[in-house]
mmCIF file of C-alpha atoms and ligand atoms in Angstrom:
data_model
loop_
_atom_site.group_PDB
_atom_site.id
_atom_site.type_symbol
_atom_site.label_atom_id
_atom_site.label_comp_id
_atom_site.label_asym_id
_atom_site.label_seq_id
_atom_site.Cartn_x
_atom_site.Cartn_y
_atom_site.Cartn_z
ATOM 1 C CA UNK A 1 142.341 45.412 107.100
ATOM 2 C CA UNK A 2 141.094 46.843 103.767
ATOM 3 C CA UNK A 3 138.006 45.376 102.075
ATOM 4 C CA UNK A 4 139.994 44.839 98.904
ATOM 5 C CA UNK A 5 143.667 45.084 98.015
ATOM 6 C CA UNK A 6 145.034 45.179 94.460
ATOM 7 C CA UNK A 7 148.677 44.184 94.204
ATOM 8 C CA UNK A 8 150.645 44.875 91.073
ATOM 9 C CA UNK A 9 152.371 47.634 89.148
ATOM 10 C CA UNK A 10 150.680 50.984 88.765
ATOM 11 C CA UNK A 11 151.522 54.335 87.235
ATOM 12 C CA UNK A 12 151.972 57.089 89.761
ATOM 13 C CA UNK A 13 153.204 60.611 88.861
ATOM 14 C CA UNK A 14 154.964 59.423 85.717
ATOM 15 C CA UNK A 15 156.575 56.353 87.335
ATOM 16 C CA UNK A 16 155.696 52.676 87.390
ATOM 17 C CA UNK A 17 155.488 51.634 91.040
ATOM 18 C CA UNK A 18 155.151 48.042 92.287
ATOM 19 C CA UNK A 19 152.946 47.847 95.359
ATOM 20 C CA UNK A 20 149.402 47.654 96.700
ATOM 21 C CA UNK A 21 146.244 49.721 96.504
ATOM 22 C CA UNK A 22 143.904 49.466 99.502
ATOM 23 C CA UNK A 23 140.211 49.961 98.669
ATOM 24 C CA UNK A 24 137.308 50.550 101.064
ATOM 25 C CA UNK A 25 133.706 51.386 100.084
ATOM 26 C CA UNK A 26 134.750 51.884 96.484
ATOM 27 C CA UNK A 27 137.401 54.437 97.315
ATOM 28 C CA UNK A 28 141.208 54.367 97.366
ATOM 29 C CA UNK A 29 142.126 54.219 101.050
ATOM 30 C CA UNK A 30 145.834 53.334 100.797
ATOM 31 C CA UNK A 31 148.674 53.297 98.257
ATOM 32 C CA UNK A 32 151.792 51.372 99.365
ATOM 33 C CA UNK A 33 155.010 50.314 97.641
ATOM 34 C CA UNK A 34 154.692 46.943 99.387
ATOM 35 C CA UNK A 35 152.150 44.156 100.061
ATOM 36 C CA UNK A 36 149.375 44.890 102.585
ATOM 37 C CA UNK A 37 146.695 42.573 104.016
ATOM 38 C CA UNK A 38 143.149 42.718 102.667
ATOM 39 C CA UNK A 39 139.916 40.776 103.269
ATOM 40 C CA UNK A 40 140.164 40.086 99.544
ATOM 41 C CA UNK A 41 143.328 40.492 97.481
ATOM 42 C CA UNK A 42 143.491 40.481 93.682
ATOM 43 C CA UNK A 43 147.000 39.667 92.496
ATOM 44 C CA UNK A 44 147.634 41.789 89.379
ATOM 45 C CA UNK A 45 151.434 41.541 89.583
ATOM 46 C CA UNK A 46 151.634 40.430 85.905
ATOM 47 C CA UNK A 47 149.746 43.540 84.800
ATOM 48 C CA UNK A 48 149.823 47.322 84.834
ATOM 49 C CA UNK A 49 147.050 49.177 86.681
ATOM 50 C CA UNK A 50 146.130 52.490 85.006
ATOM 51 C CA UNK A 51 143.686 55.093 86.356
ATOM 52 C CA UNK A 52 140.213 54.469 84.859
ATOM 53 C CA UNK A 53 140.505 55.654 81.249
ATOM 54 C CA UNK A 54 137.972 58.114 79.841
ATOM 55 C CA UNK A 55 136.762 58.493 76.232
ATOM 56 C CA UNK A 56 135.629 62.082 75.636
ATOM 57 C CA UNK A 57 133.920 61.433 72.269
ATOM 58 C CA UNK A 58 131.491 58.544 71.741
ATOM 59 C CA UNK A 59 128.185 58.213 69.859
ATOM 60 C CA UNK A 60 125.983 55.701 71.680
ATOM 61 C CA UNK A 61 122.932 56.307 69.462
ATOM 62 C CA UNK A 62 119.982 54.438 71.177
ATOM 63 C CA UNK A 63 116.614 56.365 71.070
ATOM 64 C CA UNK A 64 115.420 55.719 67.468
ATOM 65 C CA UNK A 65 118.760 54.211 66.329
ATOM 66 C CA UNK A 66 118.932 51.171 68.584
ATOM 67 C CA UNK A 67 119.959 49.024 65.619
ATOM 68 C CA UNK A 68 123.224 50.999 65.417
ATOM 69 C CA UNK A 69 124.044 50.924 69.162
ATOM 70 C CA UNK A 70 122.328 51.202 72.504
ATOM 71 C CA UNK A 71 123.596 52.682 75.754
ATOM 72 C CA UNK A 72 123.821 49.104 77.016
ATOM 73 C CA UNK A 73 125.774 47.670 74.061
ATOM 74 C CA UNK A 74 127.982 50.758 73.747
ATOM 75 C CA UNK A 75 128.910 50.978 77.420
ATOM 76 C CA UNK A 76 129.596 47.222 77.530
ATOM 77 C CA UNK A 77 131.887 47.757 74.539
ATOM 78 C CA UNK A 78 133.554 50.563 76.498
ATOM 79 C CA UNK A 79 134.220 48.330 79.547
ATOM 80 C CA UNK A 80 135.516 45.638 77.191
ATOM 81 C CA UNK A 81 137.960 48.174 75.757
ATOM 82 C CA UNK A 82 139.057 49.407 79.210
ATOM 83 C CA UNK A 83 137.067 52.636 79.121
ATOM 84 C CA UNK A 84 135.484 53.498 82.493
ATOM 85 C CA UNK A 85 133.675 56.705 81.492
ATOM 86 C CA UNK A 86 132.234 58.037 78.241
ATOM 87 C CA UNK A 87 131.209 61.500 77.061
ATOM 88 C CA UNK A 88 128.057 60.891 75.029
ATOM 89 C CA UNK A 89 127.541 62.915 71.844
ATOM 90 C CA UNK A 90 124.084 64.517 71.273
ATOM 91 C CA UNK A 91 123.666 64.035 67.483
ATOM 92 C CA UNK A 92 121.191 61.272 68.283
ATOM 93 C CA UNK A 93 117.775 60.690 66.705
ATOM 94 C CA UNK A 94 116.004 62.718 67.983
ATOM 95 C CA UNK A 95 118.957 65.013 68.784
ATOM 96 C CA UNK A 96 119.574 66.282 72.315
ATOM 97 C CA UNK A 97 118.715 69.942 71.619
ATOM 98 C CA UNK A 98 116.122 70.671 74.311
ATOM 99 C CA UNK A 99 116.023 70.132 78.071
ATOM 100 C CA UNK A 100 113.205 67.540 77.874
ATOM 101 C CA UNK A 101 115.230 65.254 75.559
ATOM 102 C CA UNK A 102 118.283 65.822 77.758
ATOM 103 C CA UNK A 103 116.306 64.637 80.814
ATOM 104 C CA UNK A 104 115.075 61.618 78.849
ATOM 105 C CA UNK A 105 118.654 60.695 77.906
ATOM 106 C CA UNK A 106 119.822 61.137 81.494
ATOM 107 C CA UNK A 107 117.109 58.753 82.681
ATOM 108 C CA UNK A 108 118.093 56.223 79.993
ATOM 109 C CA UNK A 109 121.743 56.291 81.114
ATOM 110 C CA UNK A 110 120.742 55.936 84.765
ATOM 111 C CA UNK A 111 119.039 52.662 83.838
ATOM 112 C CA UNK A 112 121.366 51.241 81.207
ATOM 113 C CA UNK A 113 124.923 52.547 81.544
ATOM 114 C CA UNK A 114 127.688 50.060 82.436
ATOM 115 C CA UNK A 115 130.289 52.864 82.535
ATOM 116 C CA UNK A 116 130.217 56.260 84.153
ATOM 117 C CA UNK A 117 129.049 58.992 81.809
ATOM 118 C CA UNK A 118 128.757 62.691 81.029
ATOM 119 C CA UNK A 119 126.053 63.785 78.612
ATOM 120 C CA UNK A 120 126.361 66.355 75.841
ATOM 121 C CA UNK A 121 123.843 68.881 74.509
ATOM 122 C CA UNK A 122 123.774 70.016 70.872
ATOM 123 C CA UNK A 123 123.858 73.795 70.558
ATOM 124 C CA UNK A 124 122.325 75.414 67.486
ATOM 125 C CA UNK A 125 120.488 78.700 68.182
ATOM 126 C CA UNK A 126 118.834 77.124 71.238
ATOM 127 C CA UNK A 127 120.513 79.062 74.005
ATOM 128 C CA UNK A 128 117.574 79.054 76.417
ATOM 129 C CA UNK A 129 117.221 75.280 76.243
ATOM 130 C CA UNK A 130 120.994 74.853 76.574
ATOM 131 C CA UNK A 131 120.972 76.766 79.839
ATOM 132 C CA UNK A 132 117.876 74.898 81.108
ATOM 133 C CA UNK A 133 119.372 71.482 80.373
ATOM 134 C CA UNK A 134 122.443 71.995 82.625
ATOM 135 C CA UNK A 135 124.360 69.466 80.513
ATOM 136 C CA UNK A 136 127.799 68.117 81.396
ATOM 137 C CA UNK A 137 129.336 69.509 78.185
ATOM 138 C CA UNK A 138 128.095 71.006 74.920
ATOM 139 C CA UNK A 139 128.599 70.185 71.218
ATOM 140 C CA UNK A 140 128.458 72.288 68.069
ATOM 141 C CA UNK A 141 128.992 71.346 64.436
ATOM 142 C CA UNK A 142 130.478 73.954 62.050
ATOM 143 C CA UNK A 143 129.516 71.766 59.093
ATOM 144 C CA UNK A 144 127.174 68.825 58.514
ATOM 145 C CA UNK A 145 128.124 65.392 59.792
ATOM 146 C CA UNK A 146 125.950 62.424 60.797
ATOM 147 C CA UNK A 147 122.529 63.863 61.585
ATOM 148 C CA UNK A 148 123.145 66.874 59.364
ATOM 149 C CA UNK A 149 122.710 69.505 62.100
ATOM 150 C CA UNK A 150 125.182 72.403 62.133
ATOM 151 C CA UNK A 151 125.432 75.976 63.346
ATOM 152 C CA UNK A 152 124.199 78.905 61.269
ATOM 153 C CA UNK A 153 126.103 81.169 63.649
ATOM 154 C CA UNK A 154 128.937 79.143 65.225
ATOM 155 C CA UNK A 155 130.339 82.083 67.201
ATOM 156 C CA UNK A 156 126.880 82.839 68.602
ATOM 157 C CA UNK A 157 126.441 79.211 69.649
ATOM 158 C CA UNK A 158 129.941 79.142 71.164
ATOM 159 C CA UNK A 159 129.222 82.410 73.030
ATOM 160 C CA UNK A 160 126.039 80.904 74.444
ATOM 161 C CA UNK A 161 127.583 77.603 75.575
ATOM 162 C CA UNK A 162 127.141 77.365 79.363
ATOM 163 C CA UNK A 163 130.041 74.871 79.651
ATOM 164 C CA UNK A 164 132.936 73.307 77.729
ATOM 165 C CA UNK A 165 132.084 73.258 74.008
ATOM 166 C CA UNK A 166 133.310 70.384 71.844
ATOM 167 C CA UNK A 167 133.242 71.293 68.167
ATOM 168 C CA UNK A 168 133.207 69.419 64.861
ATOM 169 C CA UNK A 169 135.386 71.734 62.775
ATOM 170 C CA UNK A 170 134.738 71.321 59.059
ATOM 171 C CA UNK A 171 133.594 74.372 57.084
ATOM 172 C CA UNK A 172 129.960 73.959 55.951
ATOM 173 C CA UNK A 173 130.432 75.788 52.636
ATOM 174 C CA UNK A 174 133.591 73.953 51.626
ATOM 175 C CA UNK A 175 132.196 70.483 52.397
ATOM 176 C CA UNK A 176 129.003 71.310 50.495
ATOM 177 C CA UNK A 177 131.091 72.259 47.460
ATOM 178 C CA UNK A 178 133.635 69.435 47.971
ATOM 179 C CA UNK A 179 131.923 66.276 49.330
ATOM 180 C CA UNK A 180 135.301 64.536 49.575
ATOM 181 C CA UNK A 181 135.998 67.020 52.381
ATOM 182 C CA UNK A 182 139.547 68.182 51.555
ATOM 183 C CA UNK A 183 141.929 69.087 54.380
ATOM 184 C CA UNK A 184 141.336 72.796 53.814
ATOM 185 C CA UNK A 185 137.692 72.355 54.897
ATOM 186 C CA UNK A 186 139.028 71.415 58.347
ATOM 187 C CA UNK A 187 141.856 73.966 58.363
ATOM 188 C CA UNK A 188 139.529 76.875 57.481
ATOM 189 C CA UNK A 189 137.014 75.819 60.149
ATOM 190 C CA UNK A 190 139.692 75.381 62.835
ATOM 191 C CA UNK A 191 141.156 78.820 62.070
ATOM 192 C CA UNK A 192 137.681 80.358 62.342
ATOM 193 C CA UNK A 193 137.058 78.519 65.629
ATOM 194 C CA UNK A 194 140.398 79.826 66.964
ATOM 195 C CA UNK A 195 139.416 83.424 65.995
ATOM 196 C CA UNK A 196 136.239 83.003 68.063
ATOM 197 C CA UNK A 197 138.184 81.394 70.919
ATOM 198 C CA UNK A 198 140.633 84.326 70.942
ATOM 199 C CA UNK A 199 137.659 86.679 71.202
ATOM 200 C CA UNK A 200 135.390 84.769 73.611
ATOM 201 C CA UNK A 201 138.103 83.291 75.880
ATOM 202 C CA UNK A 202 135.803 80.334 76.764
ATOM 203 C CA UNK A 203 136.774 76.626 76.948
ATOM 204 C CA UNK A 204 136.736 74.980 73.515
ATOM 205 C CA UNK A 205 137.634 71.378 72.653
ATOM 206 C CA UNK A 206 138.249 70.752 68.945
ATOM 207 C CA UNK A 207 137.223 67.205 67.975
ATOM 208 C CA UNK A 208 139.036 64.705 65.726
ATOM 209 C CA UNK A 209 141.804 67.007 64.439
ATOM 210 C CA UNK A 210 143.171 65.256 61.340
ATOM 211 C CA UNK A 211 145.274 67.726 59.304
ATOM 212 C CA UNK A 212 148.699 69.362 59.407
ATOM 213 C CA UNK A 213 147.185 72.828 58.973
ATOM 214 C CA UNK A 214 144.662 72.142 61.716
ATOM 215 C CA UNK A 215 147.001 70.868 64.408
ATOM 216 C CA UNK A 216 149.674 73.475 63.582
ATOM 217 C CA UNK A 217 147.142 76.337 63.742
ATOM 218 C CA UNK A 218 145.965 75.211 67.196
ATOM 219 C CA UNK A 219 149.502 74.745 68.539
ATOM 220 C CA UNK A 220 150.725 78.064 67.142
ATOM 221 C CA UNK A 221 147.766 79.931 68.671
ATOM 222 C CA UNK A 222 148.438 78.024 71.910
ATOM 223 C CA UNK A 223 145.377 79.288 73.821
ATOM 224 C CA UNK A 224 145.209 77.688 77.298
ATOM 225 C CA UNK A 225 141.399 77.354 77.089
ATOM 226 C CA UNK A 226 141.532 75.489 73.779
ATOM 227 C CA UNK A 227 142.104 71.716 73.869
ATOM 228 C CA UNK A 228 141.706 69.178 71.076
ATOM 229 C CA UNK A 229 141.284 65.482 70.367
ATOM 230 C CA UNK A 230 142.868 63.124 67.868
ATOM 231 C CA UNK A 231 141.361 59.722 67.054
ATOM 232 C CA UNK A 232 143.171 56.388 66.654
ATOM 233 C CA UNK A 233 141.905 56.091 63.077
ATOM 234 C CA UNK A 234 143.526 59.382 62.101
ATOM 235 C CA UNK A 235 146.772 58.232 63.764
ATOM 236 C CA UNK A 236 146.977 54.659 62.476
ATOM 237 C CA UNK A 237 145.142 54.726 59.109
ATOM 238 C CA UNK A 238 145.476 56.740 55.927
ATOM 239 C CA UNK A 239 143.511 57.548 52.795
ATOM 240 C CA UNK A 240 145.126 54.497 51.177
ATOM 241 C CA UNK A 241 143.309 52.259 53.703
ATOM 242 C CA UNK A 242 140.034 53.978 52.768
ATOM 243 C CA UNK A 243 140.671 53.345 49.073
ATOM 244 C CA UNK A 244 141.045 49.635 49.899
ATOM 245 C CA UNK A 245 138.080 49.512 52.308
ATOM 246 C CA UNK A 246 135.095 51.845 51.663
ATOM 247 C CA UNK A 247 133.767 51.016 55.151
ATOM 248 C CA UNK A 248 136.460 53.429 56.393
ATOM 249 C CA UNK A 249 134.412 56.423 55.308
ATOM 250 C CA UNK A 250 134.498 58.874 58.204
ATOM 251 C CA UNK A 251 134.151 62.625 58.844
ATOM 252 C CA UNK A 252 136.701 64.164 58.803
ATOM 253 C CA UNK A 253 138.065 61.701 56.263
ATOM 254 C CA UNK A 254 141.210 59.604 56.619
ATOM 255 C CA UNK A 255 144.090 61.727 55.355
ATOM 256 C CA UNK A 256 147.265 61.263 53.306
ATOM 257 C CA UNK A 257 150.571 60.224 54.875
ATOM 258 C CA UNK A 258 151.581 63.919 55.002
ATOM 259 C CA UNK A 259 148.852 64.759 57.528
ATOM 260 C CA UNK A 260 149.297 61.580 59.565
ATOM 261 C CA UNK A 261 152.988 62.468 59.851
ATOM 262 C CA UNK A 262 152.046 65.910 61.217
ATOM 263 C CA UNK A 263 149.929 64.313 63.967
ATOM 264 C CA UNK A 264 152.861 62.102 64.982
ATOM 265 C CA UNK A 265 155.387 64.963 64.797
ATOM 266 C CA UNK A 266 153.181 66.790 67.315
ATOM 267 C CA UNK A 267 152.055 63.716 69.274
ATOM 268 C CA UNK A 268 153.480 64.934 72.595
ATOM 269 C CA UNK A 269 151.319 68.082 72.348
ATOM 270 C CA UNK A 270 148.040 66.242 71.607
ATOM 271 C CA UNK A 271 146.024 66.728 74.831
ATOM 272 C CA UNK A 272 143.373 64.052 74.311
ATOM 273 C CA UNK A 273 143.018 60.812 72.382
ATOM 274 C CA UNK A 274 139.333 59.957 71.890
ATOM 275 C CA UNK A 275 137.771 57.261 69.724
ATOM 276 C CA UNK A 276 134.874 59.166 68.058
ATOM 277 C CA UNK A 277 133.197 55.754 68.342
ATOM 278 C CA UNK A 278 130.561 56.179 65.596
ATOM 279 C CA UNK A 279 128.740 52.864 65.172
ATOM 280 C CA UNK A 280 126.636 52.114 62.112
ATOM 281 C CA UNK A 281 125.307 48.746 60.937
ATOM 282 C CA UNK A 282 127.311 47.153 58.117
ATOM 283 C CA UNK A 283 124.292 47.751 55.831
ATOM 284 C CA UNK A 284 124.320 51.459 56.693
ATOM 285 C CA UNK A 285 128.068 51.562 56.112
ATOM 286 C CA UNK A 286 127.644 49.857 52.728
ATOM 287 C CA UNK A 287 125.054 52.548 51.980
ATOM 288 C CA UNK A 288 127.765 55.178 52.630
ATOM 289 C CA UNK A 289 127.256 56.435 56.193
ATOM 290 C CA UNK A 290 130.315 57.967 57.851
ATOM 291 C CA UNK A 291 131.797 56.765 61.115
ATOM 292 C CA UNK A 292 134.161 54.161 62.593
ATOM 293 C CA UNK A 293 133.705 52.127 65.818
ATOM 294 C CA UNK A 294 136.679 52.495 68.156
ATOM 295 C CA UNK A 295 135.833 51.802 71.820
ATOM 296 C CA UNK A 296 137.127 48.230 71.878
ATOM 297 C CA UNK A 297 140.395 48.770 70.042
ATOM 298 C CA UNK A 298 141.655 52.236 71.013
ATOM 299 C CA UNK A 299 143.556 51.273 74.197
ATOM 300 C CA UNK A 300 145.004 48.095 72.663
ATOM 301 C CA UNK A 301 146.218 50.060 69.611
ATOM 302 C CA UNK A 302 148.019 52.448 71.969
ATOM 303 C CA UNK A 303 149.482 49.583 74.046
ATOM 304 C CA UNK A 304 150.708 48.015 70.813
ATOM 305 C CA UNK A 305 152.296 51.357 69.855
ATOM 306 C CA UNK A 306 153.942 51.474 73.315
ATOM 307 C CA UNK A 307 155.352 47.988 72.714
ATOM 308 C CA UNK A 308 156.739 49.246 69.420
ATOM 309 C CA UNK A 309 158.396 52.105 71.297
ATOM 310 C CA UNK A 310 156.600 54.912 69.463
ATOM 311 C CA UNK A 311 154.689 56.098 72.551
ATOM 312 C CA UNK A 312 154.865 55.393 76.298
ATOM 313 C CA UNK A 313 152.161 54.089 78.634
ATOM 314 C CA UNK A 314 152.343 57.475 80.363
ATOM 315 C CA UNK A 315 151.057 59.039 77.132
ATOM 316 C CA UNK A 316 147.972 56.841 77.430
ATOM 317 C CA UNK A 317 147.368 57.959 81.025
ATOM 318 C CA UNK A 318 147.918 61.634 80.157
ATOM 319 C CA UNK A 319 145.758 61.669 77.017
ATOM 320 C CA UNK A 320 142.970 59.322 78.129
ATOM 321 C CA UNK A 321 142.774 60.180 81.815
ATOM 322 C CA UNK A 322 144.675 63.208 83.133
ATOM 323 C CA UNK A 323 143.819 65.701 80.373
ATOM 324 C CA UNK A 324 140.160 64.625 79.945
ATOM 325 C CA UNK A 325 139.798 65.127 83.729
ATOM 326 C CA UNK A 326 141.376 68.577 83.471
ATOM 327 C CA UNK A 327 139.640 69.777 80.299
ATOM 328 C CA UNK A 328 136.130 68.667 81.304
ATOM 329 C CA UNK A 329 136.482 69.449 85.026
ATOM 330 C CA UNK A 330 135.835 65.863 86.145
ATOM 331 C CA UNK A 331 136.101 65.516 89.900
ATOM 332 C CA UNK A 332 137.049 62.557 92.121
ATOM 333 C CA UNK A 333 138.749 60.531 89.399
ATOM 334 C CA UNK A 334 142.412 61.303 90.122
ATOM 335 C CA UNK A 335 144.556 58.404 91.390
ATOM 336 C CA UNK A 336 144.780 59.614 94.996
ATOM 337 C CA UNK A 337 143.629 58.606 98.472
ATOM 338 C CA UNK A 338 139.933 59.294 98.972
ATOM 339 C CA UNK A 339 139.110 59.213 95.255
ATOM 340 C CA UNK A 340 137.183 56.529 93.411
ATOM 341 C CA UNK A 341 138.893 53.150 93.022
ATOM 342 C CA UNK A 342 138.310 53.008 89.248
ATOM 343 C CA UNK A 343 141.023 51.357 87.146
ATOM 344 C CA UNK A 344 141.902 49.997 83.714
ATOM 345 C CA UNK A 345 144.167 46.939 84.050
ATOM 346 C CA UNK A 346 146.315 46.058 81.034
ATOM 347 C CA UNK A 347 148.568 43.159 80.039
ATOM 348 C CA UNK A 348 151.326 44.727 77.976
ATOM 349 C CA UNK A 349 152.581 41.326 76.835
ATOM 350 C CA UNK A 350 149.269 39.761 75.688
ATOM 351 C CA UNK A 351 149.184 39.160 71.917
ATOM 352 C CA UNK A 352 145.757 38.847 70.340
ATOM 353 C CA UNK A 353 143.905 39.270 67.044
ATOM 354 C CA UNK A 354 140.943 41.611 66.597
ATOM 355 C CA UNK A 355 137.868 39.471 65.849
ATOM 356 C CA UNK A 356 134.460 41.073 65.075
ATOM 357 C CA UNK A 357 132.577 38.252 66.812
ATOM 358 C CA UNK A 358 134.282 39.153 70.117
ATOM 359 C CA UNK A 359 133.074 42.772 69.959
ATOM 360 C CA UNK A 360 130.221 44.023 72.171
ATOM 361 C CA UNK A 361 129.413 46.978 69.915
ATOM 362 C CA UNK A 362 126.487 46.406 67.580
ATOM 363 C CA UNK A 363 128.785 47.665 64.810
ATOM 364 C CA UNK A 364 130.250 44.193 64.350
ATOM 365 C CA UNK A 365 133.177 45.340 62.285
ATOM 366 C CA UNK A 366 136.508 47.058 62.876
ATOM 367 C CA UNK A 367 139.177 48.635 60.649
ATOM 368 C CA UNK A 368 141.621 46.403 62.543
ATOM 369 C CA UNK A 369 139.857 43.085 61.928
ATOM 370 C CA UNK A 370 142.486 40.356 61.689
ATOM 371 C CA UNK A 371 145.216 42.697 62.986
ATOM 372 C CA UNK A 372 147.505 41.122 65.603
ATOM 373 C CA UNK A 373 148.059 43.523 68.508
ATOM 374 C CA UNK A 374 150.482 43.242 71.419
ATOM 375 C CA UNK A 375 148.797 44.627 74.530
ATOM 376 C CA UNK A 376 145.271 44.067 75.831
ATOM 377 C CA UNK A 377 142.896 45.349 78.510
ATOM 378 C CA UNK A 378 142.324 42.406 80.863
ATOM 379 C CA UNK A 379 140.219 43.951 83.639
ATOM 380 C CA UNK A 380 138.123 47.053 84.259
ATOM 381 C CA UNK A 381 137.313 48.089 87.827
ATOM 382 C CA UNK A 382 134.590 50.584 88.749
ATOM 383 C CA UNK A 383 134.575 51.895 92.328
ATOM 384 C CA UNK A 384 136.323 48.803 93.681
ATOM 385 C CA UNK A 385 134.180 46.278 91.762
ATOM 386 C CA UNK A 386 135.508 44.172 88.886
ATOM 387 C CA UNK A 387 133.069 44.917 86.027
ATOM 388 C CA UNK A 388 135.017 43.348 83.141
ATOM 389 C CA UNK A 389 137.467 40.459 83.329
ATOM 390 C CA UNK A 390 139.146 38.684 80.395
ATOM 391 C CA UNK A 391 136.568 39.870 77.910
ATOM 392 C CA UNK A 392 133.547 39.047 80.095
ATOM 393 C CA UNK A 393 131.267 41.839 81.358
ATOM 394 C CA UNK A 394 130.726 40.771 84.968
ATOM 395 C CA UNK A 395 129.054 43.890 86.317
ATOM 396 C CA UNK A 396 125.526 45.246 86.147
ATOM 397 C CA UNK A 397 124.614 48.663 84.707
ATOM 398 C CA UNK A 398 125.933 50.596 87.696
ATOM 399 C CA UNK A 399 127.597 53.504 85.907
ATOM 400 C CA UNK A 400 126.964 56.913 87.454
ATOM 401 C CA UNK A 401 126.927 60.454 86.072
ATOM 402 C CA UNK A 402 130.403 61.969 86.297
ATOM 403 C CA UNK A 403 130.854 64.840 88.717
ATOM 404 C CA UNK A 404 131.818 67.586 86.279
ATOM 405 C CA UNK A 405 131.901 71.319 86.943
ATOM 406 C CA UNK A 406 128.637 71.941 85.151
ATOM 407 C CA UNK A 407 127.797 74.866 82.872
HETATM 408 N N1 NCD B 1 132.638 60.991 62.629
HETATM 409 C C1 NCD B 1 131.735 60.556 61.802
HETATM 410 O O1 NCD B 1 132.020 60.276 60.650
HETATM 411 N N2 NCD B 1 130.460 60.417 62.225
HETATM 412 C C2 NCD B 1 129.950 60.727 63.556
HETATM 413 C C3 NCD B 1 129.644 62.192 63.706
HETATM 414 C C4 NCD B 1 130.882 63.023 63.883
HETATM 415 O O2 NCD B 1 131.671 62.771 64.809
HETATM 416 O O3 NCD B 1 131.092 63.917 63.065
HETATM 417 C C5 NCD B 1 128.672 59.947 63.779
HETATM 418 O O4 NCD B 1 127.921 60.300 64.698
HETATM 419 O O5 NCD B 1 128.421 59.011 62.998
HETATM 420 ZN ZN1 ZN B 2 132.464 65.006 64.347
HETATM 421 ZN ZN1 ZN B 3 131.814 62.272 66.635
#
């Protein structure tokens, strides 16, 4: 008799299977295409059980920017949005650029994280410290974004990275000369990053790709050790939305229809969808800071797109679970016997309207305020424990550090 049994439909190797998942001590102990007895059974037959989704690009701020977001508020927002693990970006205040600050951030997450987590380290001519920190992944900026830190020698920083390097690819010179950050600032930076990747043959993950030239350059080069992310805002919004709502200022900027079309033309070859959850207070946004919150809407936007037939639920699993696991070397998270019983449960039929007051993020605004979406995350399960149900966070901060192959 299993401690817990989930009954319902779940995705398994590209199929939707109706059956039961047996869970013991937080791990998957059985997967059956029929009902099985359990001390406790949760009937999820109306829903679809996905492997615990992972967001590889979030800014949880905290430290000296608690008013923008804290690890607590940001990871609660993640659970609310069906995200079971976050990769935390190091452009914090102070930035995570030395091993002491890295240790401090690790200790903060151990106390406050409601989701599992992997922590980043910002590389900029600090190779020694990067090695000492033993971070879960590394981050470099080729041009200034929030926090203003960027590499003087990107290739040198990339060469030094002890693990997977995520990169913000906008050319420093071009964005200095053109503050509106034209698409060529991204395209030039991506091409330069690909030159370095060709030479160094080390894992590189290009963040928030937003342009035709950018995505086509990566796909043409087709280097197996280069992956990339696309955000929901660059898929579902355009420059026209920004003209109507200045809060939608973000780096890289929202693009014209032409670029958005290129992302959709190549959608099947996008490895990772990540939110780039970049919370700022409304005051800061009105003062012109760049960044868009996305943790609590990203999965629902994709479910809504699945209901409209433009993507499939398997795309969500591939781009928010399977590929993040592969690219960042995350262990123990695959949907298989013996692995962690961590799931994102969705109701594909649920229609709802995005309301700022229902958000857990401190950034109490969303580009999709008032938007009616079909598809919602209804439950998040972490190692066999229900931690979010129908919008309520019912767990405690029991997130753990992801087991990644460390640099
Ligand atoms: N994307 C943004 O516009 N801002 C991000 C930084 C980043 O991802 O470049 C932030 O931290 O605010
Ligand atoms: Zn960035
Ligand atoms: Zn970012």
